[in-house]
Amino acid sequence: MPQTGPKRTPKAPRQELPLRDPQSRTQGCGEVSLGFTLKQAQMEARRCLDCKDPKCIEACPLHIDIKSFIARMIEGDFEGALERISEQNPFPGVCGRVCQCELYCEKACLLGRKLKPVAVGALERFAADYASQCGNGLHAEPNGRKVALVGSGPASLIAAYDLVRKGYQVTIFEALHELGGVLAYGIPPFRLPREILRQEIDRLRAMGVEFCNNFIVGKTASLDELFEEGYSAVFVGTGAGLPHLMKIPGENLIGVYTANEFLTRLNLMRAYDFPHSGTPVRVGKRTLVVGGGNSAMDAARWARRLGSETTILFRRGRAELRARLEEIDRAEEEGVHFEFLAAPVRLLGDETGAVREMECIRMRLGEPDETGRPSPIPIPGSEYRVPVDTVVAAIGQSPNPTLQRATPQLITNRGKIVIDDRGQTSLPRVFAGGDVVRGGSTVILAMRDGRAAAEAIDRALQEGR
Amino acid sequence: MNRIFHKVMLAPEVAWLEVEAPRIARRWKPGQFVIIRPTDDSERIPLTIVDGDAARGTILLVVQGVGRTSRLTISREPGEAFTDLVGPLGEPATIGVFGRVVCVGGGVGVAELLPVAAALRRVGNHVTAVCGARSRSQIILDAELHAAADEVCWSTDDGSAGFHGTVVDLLRSREAEFRRAGMIHVIGPIPMMRAAAELTRAWGVRTFASLNPIMVDGTGMCGGCRVTVGGKVRFACVEGPEFDAHQVDFEELARRNSAYREQERLAMQNHECRIGLVLTRQG
Ligand SMILES: Cc1cc2nc3c(=O)[nH]c(=O)nc-3n(C[C@H](O)[C@H](O)[C@H](O)COP(=O)(O)OP(=O)(O)OC[C@H]3O[C@@H](n4cnc5c(N)ncnc54)[C@H](O)[C@@H]3O)c2cc1C
Ligand SMILES: Cc1cc2nc3c(=O)[nH]c(=O)nc-3n(C[C@H](O)[C@H](O)[C@H](O)COP(=O)(O)OP(=O)(O)OC[C@H]3O[C@@H](n4cnc5c(N)ncnc54)[C@H](O)[C@@H]3O)c2cc1C
Ligand code: SF4
Ligand code: SF4
Ligand code: FES
């Protein structure tokens, strides 16, 4: 196909995202990344090579037609760009902000072999923010069947989108009072403004998806009852919400939080606004966050915003951090310190039972472990102590156990729901995906699972299984 | 949803509320609880399900105003609705055949005894409810307790009704009978549960306590409700709230429950100031 339209400029430097300056951002919870300007978006779009064999599309777990949405942007047709994205992804405002794109589309981008890859994530976000959200005329004829989706995280959200487009009547059941799963309770508003999340969920509502919050499947109703109430299939997208504990002495002292509790108090319950909001949080002068993933970055950045001197303690090295690269940079700019190759040994408290000191031990890196990362090995005799008033353990989580406990017939492996290659669990017409199957991954892989499950549900119901 | 049908003030600062919750009314078991947010900006607070009526589609809550959110809860009027209500949460209380059972409750905890005592009696136990209040005016639900248990006795701290002393003193005063009990169930303020557990440990009577740690989500997601039981960390909202009282680290529980005391006190002052302001402006 001959190239037409505005010139492509692959050699131009990759555009940098404009950011709120680190000083002012730690004063509140406004969004840190301001997103491309119109001019930047057009310049960045023009860097795309318009590849014949666009590896980016294959690498995006949702297979967004990146090449053509970028082509539309170059033509100045932002609504068209958004439409292209929406064919595969109804949540570009969310994904353009939180997708770990360096692992997917940007990793595969051919331009990235020699130069820096096209900033696909930032372009996706620009299209979402700039083009007025097109209401989608994708209403399908109702087919008279009902599907229940458990949990309102990204896995269920995209499954809902795909299923209503196939004519199903869809209800999402959510345990908490707000919708979005980790997007609502885990990821801070300074990374994902809640209006964006709400707008994209409202789009689903406008398409006819029904939301039922304050409803715990396994408690408020059992799986069997959902079937009795006329649902033909159930998708379980209950996430990995069960926090791991450090299992060290002093873990229950006052001021020691799991990342989930710390972030839930702040993001979901708005403790930063206490006493105007009802829920408090304790953040002292010095905060230590243990871990190296997205939760650790988010907790540390919150602690900075609440005025605390903050250090991330990670038992491996910088190269092994698992958070989005962008967030690691943001955390550093905001004054978060990093202490690599160290791990907590125990916590010591004062007479009121509040944490006062952490004893740590230095580590060195050894042979790769089962995750492929070098295993951390404690160095004997290297213990040292640091003063601390707030500790956040951000060391991972396992699947939420409630539904599994109430449904013992559901086969699990170390808490993770086991599915076959069609996404089906050990129970007929019960499907699962996202973190409850993977045990903690990324927004976009959860979405890929939700999409696959929607397809599998459709197939199973068509075949009358 | 979540509408308040009836409200009765049982004592100053203690409200009996009948709330719309059809699904919970159908499925709840004694010992389980709900979490509510009375208004939009409220904290999530756990409250025991005292009774449920599947036909009416309602549950009963008995709430004592101790801080900002619980006071807000009891200030709501019939016709109004709570913003959020979720449940039933937690595991049901242990109900089995033990022969003789003593149910010990202090303060607003006596409300939670009602469904547990009734269920224990229904399966054939002889149930004594041993209840404590600060004074005569604080005695609540006496008639309901009489309907639920075979025997009810009260203690008051000031001696204005029943036994003069704490509920644990009352328990001790009947040692000869009660140490032959097959099971003892305790609920109330932490110091009282702790004292009761020490006493019954000495007697060698199996005892369960329904714990009240601070909770956030109530679904096992945050770990805020963790308690140490037999040296192990347990999440009270999903594994409890009832645990073997002889194994519970009550001291840690008491400490953890005081984590926000100072912040809550300041918030309460601030809140009362604001209410004061509104009143002066209106007046
Ligand atoms: C702090 C934090 C930051 C992160 N940052 C990023 C990031 O920047 N980029 C990225 O790609 N990934 C990130 N991740 C990972 C990503 O958020 C998850 O992989 C993703 O959200 C998983 O989606 P899910 O739909 O499987 O479940 P979740 O998002 O976990 O949602 C599950 C929902 O189900 C509800 N639920 C559970 N049990 C029940 C039940 N029985 N009945 C009803 N509802 C129930 C839960 O309340 C929850 O709302 C982050 C994770 C955390 C914790
Ligand atoms: C499983 C469970 C069942 C409960 N059932 C009932 C009930 O049926 N009726 C009732 O009146 N109360 C019940 N409670 C206690 C009730 O939840 C608290 O009184 C309420 O959360 C206090 O909130 P507040 O904002 O009014 O007070 P705050 O201002 O937050 O605190 C006031 C005092 O209460 C303590 N406290 C704070 N949060 C909690 C909490 N979640 N649990 C216990 N103590 C707390 C604080 O240490 C402080 O001393 C129950 C608690 C649990 C865990
Ligand atoms: S691989 Fe990169 S350069 Fe090629 S089409 Fe995709 S985004 Fe453009
Ligand atoms: S969803 Fe993620 S992987 Fe897919 S195009 Fe957007 S940023 Fe890239
Ligand atoms: S209240 Fe959050 S885990 Fe129990």
Tab-separated table of N, CA and C and ligand atoms in Angstrom, chain A residues 98-100 150-156 173-176 180-183 185-187 191 215-217 237-240 260 263 294-295 298 324 397 400 402-403 433-436 440-444 446, ligand 1:
chain	number	residue	atom	x	y	z
A	98	VAL	N	-2.744	3.359	32.945
A	98	VAL	CA	-2.151	2.379	33.864
A	98	VAL	C	-1.606	1.128	33.204
A	99	CYS	N	-1.816	0.979	31.902
A	99	CYS	CA	-1.321	-0.234	31.267
A	99	CYS	C	0.203	-0.257	31.319
A	100	GLN	N	0.738	-1.424	31.638
A	100	GLN	CA	2.200	-1.550	31.730
A	100	GLN	C	2.731	-1.785	30.309
A	150	VAL	N	-18.825	-11.734	38.549
A	150	VAL	CA	-18.549	-11.508	39.963
A	150	VAL	C	-17.254	-10.707	40.118
A	151	GLY	N	-17.365	-9.548	40.780
A	151	GLY	CA	-16.221	-8.638	40.891
A	151	GLY	C	-16.312	-7.613	39.786
A	152	SER	N	-15.906	-6.376	40.087
A	152	SER	CA	-16.028	-5.318	39.077
A	152	SER	C	-14.670	-4.795	38.645
A	153	GLY	N	-13.633	-5.640	38.711
A	153	GLY	CA	-12.314	-5.243	38.227
A	153	GLY	C	-12.257	-5.279	36.706
A	154	PRO	N	-11.083	-4.962	36.155
A	154	PRO	CA	-10.944	-4.902	34.704
A	154	PRO	C	-11.369	-6.183	33.976
A	155	ALA	N	-11.165	-7.355	34.565
A	155	ALA	CA	-11.539	-8.598	33.891
A	155	ALA	C	-13.047	-8.629	33.642
A	156	SER	N	-13.830	-8.339	34.680
A	156	SER	CA	-15.286	-8.358	34.523
A	156	SER	C	-15.758	-7.211	33.642
A	173	PHE	N	-21.676	-8.102	39.944
A	173	PHE	CA	-21.836	-8.080	41.398
A	173	PHE	C	-20.510	-7.692	42.049
A	174	GLU	N	-20.521	-6.684	42.882
A	174	GLU	CA	-19.288	-6.202	43.503
A	174	GLU	C	-19.435	-6.162	45.024
A	175	ALA	N	-18.426	-6.692	45.704
A	175	ALA	CA	-18.463	-6.750	47.169
A	175	ALA	C	-18.379	-5.360	47.811
A	176	LEU	N	-17.570	-4.507	47.253
A	176	LEU	CA	-17.344	-3.195	47.867
A	176	LEU	C	-18.439	-2.204	47.471
A	180	GLY	N	-14.880	-1.052	40.200
A	180	GLY	CA	-13.585	-0.905	39.530
A	180	GLY	C	-12.502	-1.844	40.038
A	181	GLY	N	-12.753	-2.549	41.139
A	181	GLY	CA	-11.722	-3.445	41.674
A	181	GLY	C	-10.491	-2.649	42.080
A	182	VAL	N	-9.325	-3.159	41.717
A	182	VAL	CA	-8.076	-2.475	42.069
A	182	VAL	C	-8.060	-1.047	41.511
A	183	LEU	N	-8.719	-0.833	40.397
A	183	LEU	CA	-8.740	0.513	39.823
A	183	LEU	C	-9.381	1.500	40.789
A	185	TYR	N	-9.817	0.722	44.449
A	185	TYR	CA	-9.260	0.731	45.803
A	185	TYR	C	-7.739	0.749	45.826
A	186	GLY	N	-7.082	0.316	44.746
A	186	GLY	CA	-5.628	0.166	44.779
A	186	GLY	C	-4.865	1.294	44.106
A	187	ILE	N	-5.266	1.647	42.902
A	187	ILE	CA	-4.522	2.643	42.133
A	187	ILE	C	-4.967	4.042	42.566
A	191	ARG	N	-2.884	8.874	39.840
A	191	ARG	CA	-2.498	8.149	38.628
A	191	ARG	C	-3.697	7.924	37.722
A	215	PHE	N	-22.505	-6.546	47.252
A	215	PHE	CA	-23.054	-7.887	47.028
A	215	PHE	C	-21.890	-8.860	46.923
A	216	ILE	N	-21.766	-9.736	47.913
A	216	ILE	CA	-20.649	-10.670	47.938
A	216	ILE	C	-21.140	-12.041	47.521
A	217	VAL	N	-20.683	-12.496	46.379
A	217	VAL	CA	-21.124	-13.817	45.944
A	217	VAL	C	-20.399	-14.848	46.812
A	237	GLY	N	-14.448	-13.004	38.474
A	237	GLY	CA	-13.290	-12.108	38.308
A	237	GLY	C	-13.043	-11.417	39.628
A	238	THR	N	-12.826	-12.235	40.675
A	238	THR	CA	-12.790	-11.683	42.029
A	238	THR	C	-11.404	-11.190	42.439
A	239	GLY	N	-10.425	-11.318	41.563
A	239	GLY	CA	-9.134	-10.684	41.826
A	239	GLY	C	-8.283	-11.366	42.876
A	240	ALA	N	-7.126	-10.770	43.099
A	240	ALA	CA	-6.202	-11.284	44.111
A	240	ALA	C	-6.102	-10.228	45.194
A	260	ASN	N	-2.710	-3.136	50.892
A	260	ASN	CA	-4.150	-3.095	50.630
A	260	ASN	C	-4.883	-2.216	51.626
A	263	LEU	N	-3.755	1.525	51.107
A	263	LEU	CA	-4.296	2.110	49.872
A	263	LEU	C	-5.819	2.183	49.908
A	294	ASN	N	3.961	-2.368	41.867
A	294	ASN	CA	3.115	-1.182	41.739
A	294	ASN	C	2.536	-0.730	43.073
A	295	SER	N	2.143	-1.693	43.919
A	295	SER	CA	1.556	-1.319	45.210
A	295	SER	C	2.566	-0.559	46.057
A	298	ASP	N	2.844	2.996	44.778
A	298	ASP	CA	1.641	3.764	45.102
A	298	ASP	C	1.597	4.133	46.581
A	324	ARG	N	5.548	-0.357	37.031
A	324	ARG	CA	5.657	0.336	35.743
A	324	ARG	C	6.857	1.273	35.831
A	397	GLN	N	-0.028	-10.417	46.834
A	397	GLN	CA	-1.296	-10.930	47.346
A	397	GLN	C	-1.713	-12.192	46.626
A	400	ASN	N	-8.633	-13.688	46.348
A	400	ASN	CA	-9.683	-13.517	47.350
A	400	ASN	C	-10.343	-14.861	47.602
A	402	THR	N	-13.127	-15.762	49.416
A	402	THR	CA	-14.524	-15.891	49.876
A	402	THR	C	-15.349	-16.848	49.023
A	403	LEU	N	-15.346	-16.623	47.741
A	403	LEU	CA	-16.200	-17.438	46.875
A	403	LEU	C	-15.726	-18.890	46.867
A	433	GLY	N	-11.279	-15.664	35.389
A	433	GLY	CA	-10.131	-15.036	34.735
A	433	GLY	C	-9.625	-13.856	35.541
A	434	GLY	N	-8.495	-13.319	35.121
A	434	GLY	CA	-7.894	-12.189	35.829
A	434	GLY	C	-7.073	-12.695	36.999
A	435	ASP	N	-6.883	-11.831	37.973
A	435	ASP	CA	-5.988	-12.147	39.079
A	435	ASP	C	-6.411	-13.357	39.906
A	436	VAL	N	-7.687	-13.697	39.913
A	436	VAL	CA	-8.119	-14.840	40.723
A	436	VAL	C	-7.587	-16.144	40.119
A	440	GLY	N	-2.357	-12.330	40.609
A	440	GLY	CA	-1.668	-11.029	40.585
A	440	GLY	C	-0.930	-10.836	39.280
A	441	SER	N	-1.408	-9.899	38.442
A	441	SER	CA	-0.708	-9.648	37.184
A	441	SER	C	-0.885	-8.196	36.783
A	442	THR	N	-1.475	-7.952	35.635
A	442	THR	CA	-1.654	-6.562	35.201
A	442	THR	C	-3.085	-6.354	34.727
A	443	VAL	N	-3.440	-5.093	34.656
A	443	VAL	CA	-4.776	-4.712	34.225
A	443	VAL	C	-5.076	-5.323	32.851
A	444	ILE	N	-4.108	-5.228	31.979
A	444	ILE	CA	-4.381	-5.605	30.606
A	444	ILE	C	-4.457	-7.124	30.430
A	446	ALA	N	-5.620	-9.073	32.782
A	446	ALA	CA	-6.944	-9.368	33.342
A	446	ALA	C	-7.996	-9.111	32.272
C	1	LIG	C1	-1.871	-1.043	44.214
C	1	LIG	C2	-1.877	-1.709	42.879
C	1	LIG	C3	-1.442	-1.018	41.761
C	1	LIG	C4	-1.442	-1.613	40.514
C	1	LIG	N1	-1.025	-0.896	39.438
C	1	LIG	C5	-1.089	-1.451	38.202
C	1	LIG	C6	-0.728	-0.704	37.050
C	1	LIG	O1	-0.324	0.451	37.132
C	1	LIG	N2	-0.809	-1.294	35.847
C	1	LIG	C7	-1.241	-2.585	35.710
C	1	LIG	O2	-1.347	-3.060	34.584
C	1	LIG	N3	-1.583	-3.330	36.783
C	1	LIG	C8	-1.516	-2.799	38.032
C	1	LIG	N4	-1.865	-3.549	39.127
C	1	LIG	C9	-2.383	-4.916	38.927
C	1	LIG	C10	-3.847	-4.860	38.424
C	1	LIG	O3	-4.548	-3.848	39.086
C	1	LIG	C11	-4.574	-6.183	38.594
C	1	LIG	O4	-3.832	-7.174	37.933
C	1	LIG	C12	-6.001	-6.132	38.024
C	1	LIG	O5	-6.756	-5.130	38.617
C	1	LIG	C13	-6.708	-7.468	38.174
C	1	LIG	O6	-8.027	-7.338	37.709
C	1	LIG	P1	-9.200	-8.347	38.117
C	1	LIG	O7	-10.387	-7.915	37.311
C	1	LIG	O8	-8.738	-9.743	37.992
C	1	LIG	O9	-9.478	-8.124	39.664
C	1	LIG	P2	-9.516	-6.880	40.650
C	1	LIG	O10	-9.166	-5.612	40.012
C	1	LIG	O11	-8.746	-7.314	41.820
C	1	LIG	O12	-11.061	-6.799	41.064
C	1	LIG	C14	-11.700	-7.833	41.749
C	1	LIG	C15	-12.956	-7.284	42.382
C	1	LIG	O13	-13.761	-8.366	42.813
C	1	LIG	C16	-14.363	-8.033	44.051
C	1	LIG	N5	-14.714	-9.295	44.715
C	1	LIG	C17	-13.876	-10.193	45.299
C	1	LIG	N6	-14.568	-11.236	45.777
C	1	LIG	C18	-15.867	-10.996	45.485
C	1	LIG	C19	-17.056	-11.731	45.717
C	1	LIG	N7	-17.047	-12.921	46.321
C	1	LIG	N8	-18.237	-11.188	45.292
C	1	LIG	C20	-18.251	-9.972	44.658
C	1	LIG	N9	-17.138	-9.255	44.409
C	1	LIG	C21	-15.970	-9.774	44.818
C	1	LIG	C22	-13.303	-7.258	44.762
C	1	LIG	O14	-13.874	-6.444	45.768
C	1	LIG	C23	-12.712	-6.434	43.629
C	1	LIG	O15	-13.371	-5.208	43.493
C	1	LIG	C24	-1.865	-2.960	40.376
C	1	LIG	C25	-2.289	-3.673	41.505
C	1	LIG	C26	-2.307	-3.066	42.749
C	1	LIG	C27	-2.777	-3.845	43.944
